Coordinates of C-alpha atoms and ligand atoms in Angstrom, one line a residue:
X39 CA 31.7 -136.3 34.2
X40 CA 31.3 -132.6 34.8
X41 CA 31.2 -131.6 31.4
X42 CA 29.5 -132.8 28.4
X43 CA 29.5 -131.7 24.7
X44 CA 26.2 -131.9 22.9
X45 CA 26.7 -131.1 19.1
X46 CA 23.2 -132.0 17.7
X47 CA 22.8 -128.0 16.9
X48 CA 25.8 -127.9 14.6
X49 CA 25.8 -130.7 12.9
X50 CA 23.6 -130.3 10.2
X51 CA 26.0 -127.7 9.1
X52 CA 28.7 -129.9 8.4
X53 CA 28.9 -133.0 6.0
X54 CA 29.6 -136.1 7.8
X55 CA 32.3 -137.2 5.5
X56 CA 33.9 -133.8 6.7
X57 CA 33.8 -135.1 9.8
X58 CA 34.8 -138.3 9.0
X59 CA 38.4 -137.2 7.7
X60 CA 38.5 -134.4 10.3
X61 CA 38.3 -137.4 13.2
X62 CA 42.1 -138.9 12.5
X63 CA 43.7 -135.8 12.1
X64 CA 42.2 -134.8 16.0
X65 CA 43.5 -138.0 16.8
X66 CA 46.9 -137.7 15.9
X67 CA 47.0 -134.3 17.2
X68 CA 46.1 -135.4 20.2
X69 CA 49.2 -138.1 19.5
X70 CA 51.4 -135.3 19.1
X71 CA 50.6 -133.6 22.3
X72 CA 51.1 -136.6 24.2
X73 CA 54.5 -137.8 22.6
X74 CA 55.6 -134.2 22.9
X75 CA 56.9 -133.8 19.5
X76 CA 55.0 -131.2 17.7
X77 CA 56.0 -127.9 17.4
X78 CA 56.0 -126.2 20.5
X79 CA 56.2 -129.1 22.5
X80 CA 59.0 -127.3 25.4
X81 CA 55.7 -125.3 26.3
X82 CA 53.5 -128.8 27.0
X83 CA 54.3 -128.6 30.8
X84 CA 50.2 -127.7 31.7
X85 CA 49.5 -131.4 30.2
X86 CA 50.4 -133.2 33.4
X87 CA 50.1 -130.3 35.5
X88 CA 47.4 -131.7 37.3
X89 CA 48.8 -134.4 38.3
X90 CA 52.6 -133.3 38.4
X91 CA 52.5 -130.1 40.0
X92 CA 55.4 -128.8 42.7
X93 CA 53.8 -130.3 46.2
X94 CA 56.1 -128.4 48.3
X95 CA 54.7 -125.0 46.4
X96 CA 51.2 -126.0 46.2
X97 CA 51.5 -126.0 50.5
X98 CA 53.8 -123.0 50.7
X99 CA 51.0 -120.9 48.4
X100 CA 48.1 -122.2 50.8
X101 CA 50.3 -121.2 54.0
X102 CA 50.6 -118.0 51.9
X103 CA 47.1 -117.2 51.0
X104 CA 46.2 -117.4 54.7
X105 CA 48.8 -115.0 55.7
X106 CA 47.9 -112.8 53.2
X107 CA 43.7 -112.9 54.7
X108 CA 45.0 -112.8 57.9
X109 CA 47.4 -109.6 57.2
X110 CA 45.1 -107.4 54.6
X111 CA 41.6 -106.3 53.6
X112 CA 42.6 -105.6 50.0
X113 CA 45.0 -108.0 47.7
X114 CA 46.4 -106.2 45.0
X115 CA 47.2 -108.7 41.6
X116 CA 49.3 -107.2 39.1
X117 CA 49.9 -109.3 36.0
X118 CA 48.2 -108.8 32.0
X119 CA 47.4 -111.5 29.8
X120 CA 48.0 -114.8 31.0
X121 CA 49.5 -113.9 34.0
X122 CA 45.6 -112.3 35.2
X123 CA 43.0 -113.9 33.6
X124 CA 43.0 -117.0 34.6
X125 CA 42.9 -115.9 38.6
X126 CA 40.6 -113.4 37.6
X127 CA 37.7 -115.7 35.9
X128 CA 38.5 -118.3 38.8
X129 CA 37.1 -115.8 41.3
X130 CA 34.2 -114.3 38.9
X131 CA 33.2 -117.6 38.1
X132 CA 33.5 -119.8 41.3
X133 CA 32.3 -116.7 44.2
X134 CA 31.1 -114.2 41.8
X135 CA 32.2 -110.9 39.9
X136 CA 30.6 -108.5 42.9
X137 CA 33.2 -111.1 44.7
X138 CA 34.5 -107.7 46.5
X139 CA 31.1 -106.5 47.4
X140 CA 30.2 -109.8 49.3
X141 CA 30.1 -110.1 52.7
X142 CA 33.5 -112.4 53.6
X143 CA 35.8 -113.4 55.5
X144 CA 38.7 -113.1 52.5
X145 CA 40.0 -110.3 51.6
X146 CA 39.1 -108.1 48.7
X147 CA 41.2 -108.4 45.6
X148 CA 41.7 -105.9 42.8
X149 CA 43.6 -106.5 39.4
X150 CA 46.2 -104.3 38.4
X151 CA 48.8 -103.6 36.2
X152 CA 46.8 -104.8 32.8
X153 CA 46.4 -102.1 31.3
X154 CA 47.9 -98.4 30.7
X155 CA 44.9 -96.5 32.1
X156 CA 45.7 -93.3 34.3
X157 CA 41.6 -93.1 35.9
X158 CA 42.1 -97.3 36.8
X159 CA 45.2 -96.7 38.5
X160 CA 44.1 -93.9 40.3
X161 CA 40.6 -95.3 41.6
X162 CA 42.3 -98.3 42.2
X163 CA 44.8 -96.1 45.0
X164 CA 42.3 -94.3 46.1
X165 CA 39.8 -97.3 47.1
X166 CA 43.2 -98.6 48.8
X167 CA 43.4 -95.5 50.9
X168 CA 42.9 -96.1 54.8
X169 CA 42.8 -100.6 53.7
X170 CA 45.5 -102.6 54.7
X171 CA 47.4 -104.4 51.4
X172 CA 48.9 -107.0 50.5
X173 CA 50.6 -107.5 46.5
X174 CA 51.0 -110.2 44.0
X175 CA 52.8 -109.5 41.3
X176 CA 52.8 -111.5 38.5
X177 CA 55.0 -112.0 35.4
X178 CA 56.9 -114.7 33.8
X179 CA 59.1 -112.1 32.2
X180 CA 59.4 -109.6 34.8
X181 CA 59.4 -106.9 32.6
X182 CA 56.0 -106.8 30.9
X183 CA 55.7 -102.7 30.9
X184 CA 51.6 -102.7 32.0
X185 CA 52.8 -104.7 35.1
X186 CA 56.1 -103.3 36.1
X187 CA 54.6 -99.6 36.1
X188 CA 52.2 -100.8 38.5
X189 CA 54.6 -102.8 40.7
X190 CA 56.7 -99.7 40.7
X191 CA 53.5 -97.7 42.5
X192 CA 52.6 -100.3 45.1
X193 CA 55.7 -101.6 46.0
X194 CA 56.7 -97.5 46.6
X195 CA 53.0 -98.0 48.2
X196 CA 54.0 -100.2 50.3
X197 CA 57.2 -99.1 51.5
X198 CA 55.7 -96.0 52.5
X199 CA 53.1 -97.6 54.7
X200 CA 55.0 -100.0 56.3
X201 CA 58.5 -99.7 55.7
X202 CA 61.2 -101.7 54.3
X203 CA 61.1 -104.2 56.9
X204 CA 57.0 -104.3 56.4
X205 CA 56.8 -104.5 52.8
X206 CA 58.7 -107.9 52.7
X207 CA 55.9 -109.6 54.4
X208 CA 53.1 -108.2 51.8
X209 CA 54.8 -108.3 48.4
X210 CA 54.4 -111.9 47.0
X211 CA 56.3 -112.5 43.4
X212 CA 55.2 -115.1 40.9
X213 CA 57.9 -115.3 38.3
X214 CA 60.4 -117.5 36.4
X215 CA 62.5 -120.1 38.3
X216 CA 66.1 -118.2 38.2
X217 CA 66.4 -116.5 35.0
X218 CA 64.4 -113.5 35.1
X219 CA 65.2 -109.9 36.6
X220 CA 62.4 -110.2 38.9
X221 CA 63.5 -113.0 40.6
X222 CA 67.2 -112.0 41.2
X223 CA 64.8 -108.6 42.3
X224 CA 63.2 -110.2 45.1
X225 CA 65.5 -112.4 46.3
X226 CA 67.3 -109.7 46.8
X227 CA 64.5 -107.7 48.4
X228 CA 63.4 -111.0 50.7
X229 CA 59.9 -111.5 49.3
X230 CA 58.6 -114.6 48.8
X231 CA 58.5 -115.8 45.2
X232 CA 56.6 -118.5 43.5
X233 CA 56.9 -119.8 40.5
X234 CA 55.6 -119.7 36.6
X235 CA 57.5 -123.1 35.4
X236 CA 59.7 -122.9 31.9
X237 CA 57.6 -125.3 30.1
X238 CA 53.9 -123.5 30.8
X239 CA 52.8 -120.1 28.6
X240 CA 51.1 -117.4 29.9
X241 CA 47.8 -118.4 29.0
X242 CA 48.3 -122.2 30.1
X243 CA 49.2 -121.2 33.5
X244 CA 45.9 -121.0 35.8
X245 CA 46.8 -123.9 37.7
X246 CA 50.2 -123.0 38.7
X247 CA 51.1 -120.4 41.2
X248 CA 50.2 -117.3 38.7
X249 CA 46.2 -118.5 39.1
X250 CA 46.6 -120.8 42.6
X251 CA 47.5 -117.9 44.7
X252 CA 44.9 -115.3 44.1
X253 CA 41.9 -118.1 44.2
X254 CA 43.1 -119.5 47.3
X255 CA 43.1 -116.3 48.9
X256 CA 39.4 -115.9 47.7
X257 CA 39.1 -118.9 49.9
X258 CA 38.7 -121.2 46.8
X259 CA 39.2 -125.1 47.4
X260 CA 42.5 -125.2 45.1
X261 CA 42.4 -128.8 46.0
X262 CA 38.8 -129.8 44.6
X263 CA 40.3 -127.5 41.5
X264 CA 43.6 -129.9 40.6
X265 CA 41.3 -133.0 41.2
X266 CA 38.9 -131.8 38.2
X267 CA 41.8 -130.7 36.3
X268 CA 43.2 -134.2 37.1
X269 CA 39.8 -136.0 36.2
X270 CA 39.4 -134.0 32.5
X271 CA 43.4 -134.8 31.8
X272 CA 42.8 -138.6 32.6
X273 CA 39.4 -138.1 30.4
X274 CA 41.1 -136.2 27.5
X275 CA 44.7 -137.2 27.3
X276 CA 43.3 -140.9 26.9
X277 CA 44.3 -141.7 23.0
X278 CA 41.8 -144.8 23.2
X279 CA 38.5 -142.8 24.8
X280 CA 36.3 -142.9 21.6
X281 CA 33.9 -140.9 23.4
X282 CA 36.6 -137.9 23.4
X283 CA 34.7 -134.5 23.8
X284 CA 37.7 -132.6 23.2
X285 CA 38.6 -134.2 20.5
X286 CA 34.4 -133.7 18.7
X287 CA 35.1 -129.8 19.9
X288 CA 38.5 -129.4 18.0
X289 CA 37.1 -131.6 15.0
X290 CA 33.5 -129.5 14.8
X291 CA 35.6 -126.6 15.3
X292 CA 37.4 -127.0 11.9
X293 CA 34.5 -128.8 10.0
X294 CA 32.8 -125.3 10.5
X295 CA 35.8 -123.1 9.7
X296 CA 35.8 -125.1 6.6
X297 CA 32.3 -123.7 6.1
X298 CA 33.6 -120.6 6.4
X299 CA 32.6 -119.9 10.2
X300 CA 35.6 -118.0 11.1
X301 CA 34.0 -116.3 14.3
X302 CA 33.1 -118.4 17.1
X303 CA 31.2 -117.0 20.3
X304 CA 31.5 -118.1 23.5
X305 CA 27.8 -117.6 25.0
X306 CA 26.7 -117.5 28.4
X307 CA 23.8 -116.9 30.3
X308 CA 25.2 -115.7 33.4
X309 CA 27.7 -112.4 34.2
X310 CA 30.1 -114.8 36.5
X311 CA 31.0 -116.2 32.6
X312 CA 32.9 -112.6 31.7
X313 CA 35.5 -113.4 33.0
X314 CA 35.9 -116.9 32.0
X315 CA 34.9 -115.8 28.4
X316 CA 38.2 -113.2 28.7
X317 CA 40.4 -116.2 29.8
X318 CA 38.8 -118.4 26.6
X319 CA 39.7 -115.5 24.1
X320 CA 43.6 -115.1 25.1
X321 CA 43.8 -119.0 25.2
X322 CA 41.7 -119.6 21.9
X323 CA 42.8 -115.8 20.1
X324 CA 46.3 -115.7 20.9
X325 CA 46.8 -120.0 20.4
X326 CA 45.4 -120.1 16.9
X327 CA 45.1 -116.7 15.5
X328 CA 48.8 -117.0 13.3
X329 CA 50.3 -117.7 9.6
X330 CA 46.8 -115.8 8.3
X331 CA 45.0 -118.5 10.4
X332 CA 42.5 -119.4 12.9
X333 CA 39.0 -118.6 14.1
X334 CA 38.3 -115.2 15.6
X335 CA 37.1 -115.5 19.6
X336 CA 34.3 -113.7 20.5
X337 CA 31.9 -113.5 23.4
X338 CA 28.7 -112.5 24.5
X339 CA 26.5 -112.9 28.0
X340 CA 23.2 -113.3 27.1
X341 CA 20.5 -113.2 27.6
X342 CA 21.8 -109.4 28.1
X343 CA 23.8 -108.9 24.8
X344 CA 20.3 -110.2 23.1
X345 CA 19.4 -106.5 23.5
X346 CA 22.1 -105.2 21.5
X347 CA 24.3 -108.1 19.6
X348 CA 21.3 -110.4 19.3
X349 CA 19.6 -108.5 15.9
X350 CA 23.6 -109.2 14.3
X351 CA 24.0 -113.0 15.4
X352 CA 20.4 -113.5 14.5
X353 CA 20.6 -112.0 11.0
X354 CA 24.3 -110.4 10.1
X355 CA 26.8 -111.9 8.1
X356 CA 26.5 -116.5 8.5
X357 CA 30.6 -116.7 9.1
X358 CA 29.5 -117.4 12.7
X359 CA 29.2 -120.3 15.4
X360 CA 28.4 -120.0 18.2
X361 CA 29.2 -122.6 21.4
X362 CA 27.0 -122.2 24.5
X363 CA 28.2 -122.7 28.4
X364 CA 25.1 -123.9 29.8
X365 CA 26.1 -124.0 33.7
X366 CA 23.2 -126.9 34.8
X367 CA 23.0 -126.1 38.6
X368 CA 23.7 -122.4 38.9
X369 CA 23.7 -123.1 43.0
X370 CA 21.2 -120.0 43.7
X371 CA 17.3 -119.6 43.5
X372 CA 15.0 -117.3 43.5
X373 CA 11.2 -117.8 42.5
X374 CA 9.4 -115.3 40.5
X375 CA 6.7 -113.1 42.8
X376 CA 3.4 -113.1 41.7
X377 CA 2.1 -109.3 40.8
X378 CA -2.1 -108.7 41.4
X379 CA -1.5 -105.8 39.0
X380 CA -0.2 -107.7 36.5
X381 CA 0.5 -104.6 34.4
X382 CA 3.5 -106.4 32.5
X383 CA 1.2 -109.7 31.8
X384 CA 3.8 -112.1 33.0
X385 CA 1.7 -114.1 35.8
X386 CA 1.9 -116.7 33.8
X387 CA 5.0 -117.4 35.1
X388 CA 4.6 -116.3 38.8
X389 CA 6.0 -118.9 40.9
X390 CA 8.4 -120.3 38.4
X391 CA 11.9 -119.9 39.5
X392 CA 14.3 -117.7 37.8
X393 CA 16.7 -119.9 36.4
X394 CA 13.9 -122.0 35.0
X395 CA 13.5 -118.5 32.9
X396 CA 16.8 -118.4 31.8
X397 CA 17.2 -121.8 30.6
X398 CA 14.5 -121.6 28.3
X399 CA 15.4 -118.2 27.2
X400 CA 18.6 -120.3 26.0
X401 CA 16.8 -123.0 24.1
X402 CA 14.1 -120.0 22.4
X403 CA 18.0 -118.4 21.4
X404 CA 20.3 -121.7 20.3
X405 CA 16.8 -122.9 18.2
X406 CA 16.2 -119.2 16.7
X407 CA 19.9 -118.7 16.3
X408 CA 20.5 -122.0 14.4
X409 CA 16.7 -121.4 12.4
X410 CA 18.8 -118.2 11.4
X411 CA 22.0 -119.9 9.8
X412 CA 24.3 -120.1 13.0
X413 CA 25.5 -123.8 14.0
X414 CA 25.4 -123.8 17.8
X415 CA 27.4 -126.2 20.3
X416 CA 27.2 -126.4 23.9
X417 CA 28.9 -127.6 26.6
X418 CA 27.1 -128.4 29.6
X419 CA 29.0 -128.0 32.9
X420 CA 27.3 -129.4 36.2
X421 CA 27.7 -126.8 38.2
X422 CA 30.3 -123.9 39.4
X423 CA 32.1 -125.7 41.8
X424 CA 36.3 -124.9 41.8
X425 CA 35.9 -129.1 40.5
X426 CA 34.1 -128.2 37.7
X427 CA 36.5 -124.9 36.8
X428 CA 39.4 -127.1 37.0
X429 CA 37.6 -129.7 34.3
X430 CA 36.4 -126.7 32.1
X431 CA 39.8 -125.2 32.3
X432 CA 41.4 -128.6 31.4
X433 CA 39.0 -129.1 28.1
X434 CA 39.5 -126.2 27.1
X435 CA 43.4 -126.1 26.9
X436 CA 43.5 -129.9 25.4
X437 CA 40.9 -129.1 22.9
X438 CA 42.9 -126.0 21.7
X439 CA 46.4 -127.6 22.1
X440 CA 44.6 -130.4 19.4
X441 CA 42.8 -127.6 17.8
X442 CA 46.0 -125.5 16.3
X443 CA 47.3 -128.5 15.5
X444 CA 44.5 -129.5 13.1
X445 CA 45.2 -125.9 11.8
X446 CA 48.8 -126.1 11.4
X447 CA 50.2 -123.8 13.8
X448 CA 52.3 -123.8 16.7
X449 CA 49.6 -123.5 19.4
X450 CA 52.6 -122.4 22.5
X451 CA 54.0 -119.3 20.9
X452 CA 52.5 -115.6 20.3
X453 CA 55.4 -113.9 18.2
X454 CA 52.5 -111.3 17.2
X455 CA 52.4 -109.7 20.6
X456 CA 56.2 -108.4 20.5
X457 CA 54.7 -106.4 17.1
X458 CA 53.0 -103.2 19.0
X459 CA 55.8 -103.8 22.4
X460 CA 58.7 -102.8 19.5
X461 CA 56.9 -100.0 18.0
X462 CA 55.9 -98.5 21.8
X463 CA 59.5 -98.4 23.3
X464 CA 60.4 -97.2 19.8
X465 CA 57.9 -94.5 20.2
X466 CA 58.9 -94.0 23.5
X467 CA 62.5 -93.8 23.4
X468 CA 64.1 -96.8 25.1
X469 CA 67.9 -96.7 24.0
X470 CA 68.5 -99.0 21.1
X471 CA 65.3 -98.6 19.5
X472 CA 66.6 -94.6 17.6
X473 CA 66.1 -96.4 14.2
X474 CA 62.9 -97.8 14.5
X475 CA 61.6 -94.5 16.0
X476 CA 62.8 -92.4 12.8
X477 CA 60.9 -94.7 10.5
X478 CA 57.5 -94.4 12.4
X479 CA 57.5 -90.7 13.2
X480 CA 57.4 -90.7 9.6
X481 CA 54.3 -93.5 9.5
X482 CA 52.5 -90.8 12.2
X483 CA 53.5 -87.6 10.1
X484 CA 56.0 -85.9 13.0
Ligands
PA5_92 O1 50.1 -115.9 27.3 C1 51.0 -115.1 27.4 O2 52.2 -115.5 27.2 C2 50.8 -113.6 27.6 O3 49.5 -113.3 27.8 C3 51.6 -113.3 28.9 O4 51.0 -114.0 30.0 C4 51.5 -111.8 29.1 O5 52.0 -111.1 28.0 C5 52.3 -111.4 30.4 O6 53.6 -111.7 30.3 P1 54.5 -111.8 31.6 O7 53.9 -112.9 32.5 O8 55.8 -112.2 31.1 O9 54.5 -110.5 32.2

């Protein structure tokens, strides 16, 4: 098993009879996901994923991820939310988040198109100048603003470098099957599309072409990545495992809420986990966080956030929990050099290797943290092979698919997003939306 939940930090924080009627309601959550008749249930598509994925397109996006290393030094993603993060904490997490710094034989790859920022688009072009691109541009909708501005600029881009002709062979689209106005687009246009399926959200969609195509052309095994997907679905999905751990994370989860621990933080001890940490805030924030519930995501990397957030987890406000990624075999070492000087006194661990360090730095933390009020879980994960990704990204969706449905809400949608979209177009102008715009240039005072 690559992953393993160890909850002796957090349970003294809960009664055991909480527990105890928490464990059947987990159960028949996970009941509901598997019979597919909870609410939601047209979005439950990433449940089999791993095992029934589109063969012909899981080729077609390897054949594509060589052409695009073979054709460019510089892959351009475009996508926000769901249709990023995912690719984005792959990469971080498996190679490394100086991945485009690293001397390789893949080309680099830059994120665009998730956010609104003038200075990142601009860098971002002028870093491109003199490189040879390729794009991937992501969106289910195809006509996410953050995205389609960008797409606009690099396709133009593009064109302009290469011509018509040229561009065809280095714009990639990942979008819905038929419906959508990017796909008629592109047909149109001749570039290759791949697609985000009808029945998998944004933030469920890692292991489909939106996430498959940007690792691979990192030169990730997307293979090894399905089989731990595969392994964790055959693991969690199983109704009669009584050793379920994402059924004792979604159950600990709400015995702790019911304490009033409405902020969990994802911890880790190592900067490749930003990104992943991102990925576990859209899938955890944006699944539960609805009807005036859920539990708040957070995250911190420690043991570098100990210097600034430590002093508030340690002794703020006790509405906290925190769960820990403890990565076992972090797959680098480095010893620590002895100093004759010894000005800063730490000989006493010359000759100990780093990572040693850092482990124990995370015990000193979970012990003071939990001494201070704050239940602690932690998952250990073997290593950070594209296997053990795959797993981590499994448990996590199947422990938050069962988690919102402890809590009562639909886990698939995310009807609060359209709430600022309205108000920007509004704001903006967009034909249709006159009405809406007379009511909040009066909210703004115009
Ligand atoms: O999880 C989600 O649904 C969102 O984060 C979307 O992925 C995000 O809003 C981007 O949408 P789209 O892929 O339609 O551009």
């Amino acid at each position: 098993m690559a992953l393993k939940i160890i909850d002796k930090y957090a349970k003294s924080f809960v009664k055991c009879e909480e527990l105890a009627a928490l464990e059947p309601v987990a159960a028949q959550a996970l009941k509901t996901v598997n019979a597919r008749n909870g609410a939601g249930n047209d979005f439950l598509g990433w449940v089999d994923l791993p095992v029934n994925y589109d063969k012909e397109e899981f080729a077609r996006i390897k054949v594509a991820a060589e052409k695009i290393k073979k054709s460019c030094d510089a892959l351009v993603v475009i996508g926000i939310g769901g249709s990023y993060l995912g690719a984005r904490a792959a990469i971080e997490f498996i190679k490394s988040p100086l991945y485009n710094s690293l001397k390789k034989d893949t080309p680099e790859i830059y994120f665009a198109g998730n956010n609104i920022s003038t200075t990142a688009l601009t860098e971002l072009i002028s870093i491109l100048e003199g490189k040879d691109i390729c794009v991937n541009v992501i969106s289910k909708s195809g006509t996410t603003t953050e995205p389609a501005i960008a797409f606009r600029v690099f396709k133009a881009m593009l064109v302009e470098k290469y011509g018509k002709e040229g561009a065809k062979d280095r714009i990639f689209v990942t979008t819905d099957k038929a419906r959508g106005t990017l796909k008629h687009f592109s047909d149109e246009a001749g570039y290759e599309t791949f697609v985000v399926p009808d029945d998998v959200g944004g933030r469920y969609s890692v292991l489909t072409a939106v996430g498959l195509l940007p690792i691979a052309v990192a030169g990730i095994d997307i293979d090894a990545m399905m089989k731990g997907a595969q392994d964790a679905r055959a693991a969690y999905t199983d109704e009669a495992n009584a050793d379920n751990d994402a059924i004792k994370y979604a159950v600990m989860r709400n015995a702790l809420l019911g304490q009033g621990k409405c902020t969990e933080i994802l911890v880790g001890y190592e900067p490749y986990m930003l990104m992943m940490s991102e990925w576990w805030k859209q899938l955890y924030g944006e699944s539960e966080g609805k009807d005036n519930k859920g539990i708040f995501p957070a995250s911190v990397c420690f043991s570098t956030d100990l210097h600034s957030l430590g002093q508030y987890i340690q002794e703020g406000q006790r509405n906290l929990f925190e769960t820990v990624v403890n990565v076992k075999n972090t797959g680098a070492e480095f010893v620590i050099p002895d100093d004759e000087a010894n000005v800063d006194g730490l000989n006493f661990i010359s000759g100990k290797k780093l990572d040693y360090v850092n482990k124990t730095a995370m015990m000193a933390t979970l012990i003071a943290h939990n001494d201070g009020g704050v239940p602690n879980l932690m998952l250990e994960l073997e290593d950070r092979s594209a296997y053990s990704f795959g797993y981590l990204v499994y448990f996590f969706e199947i422990a938050c698919a069962i988690s919102g449905y402890m809590l009562g809400v639909n886990p698939f949608d995310q009807p609060g997003v359209e709430a600022y979209k309205k108000n920007m177009f509004a704001l903006l102008g967009k034909p249709g939306y006159e009405d809406m715009k007379a009511e909040l240039d009066k909210k703004i005072g115009k």
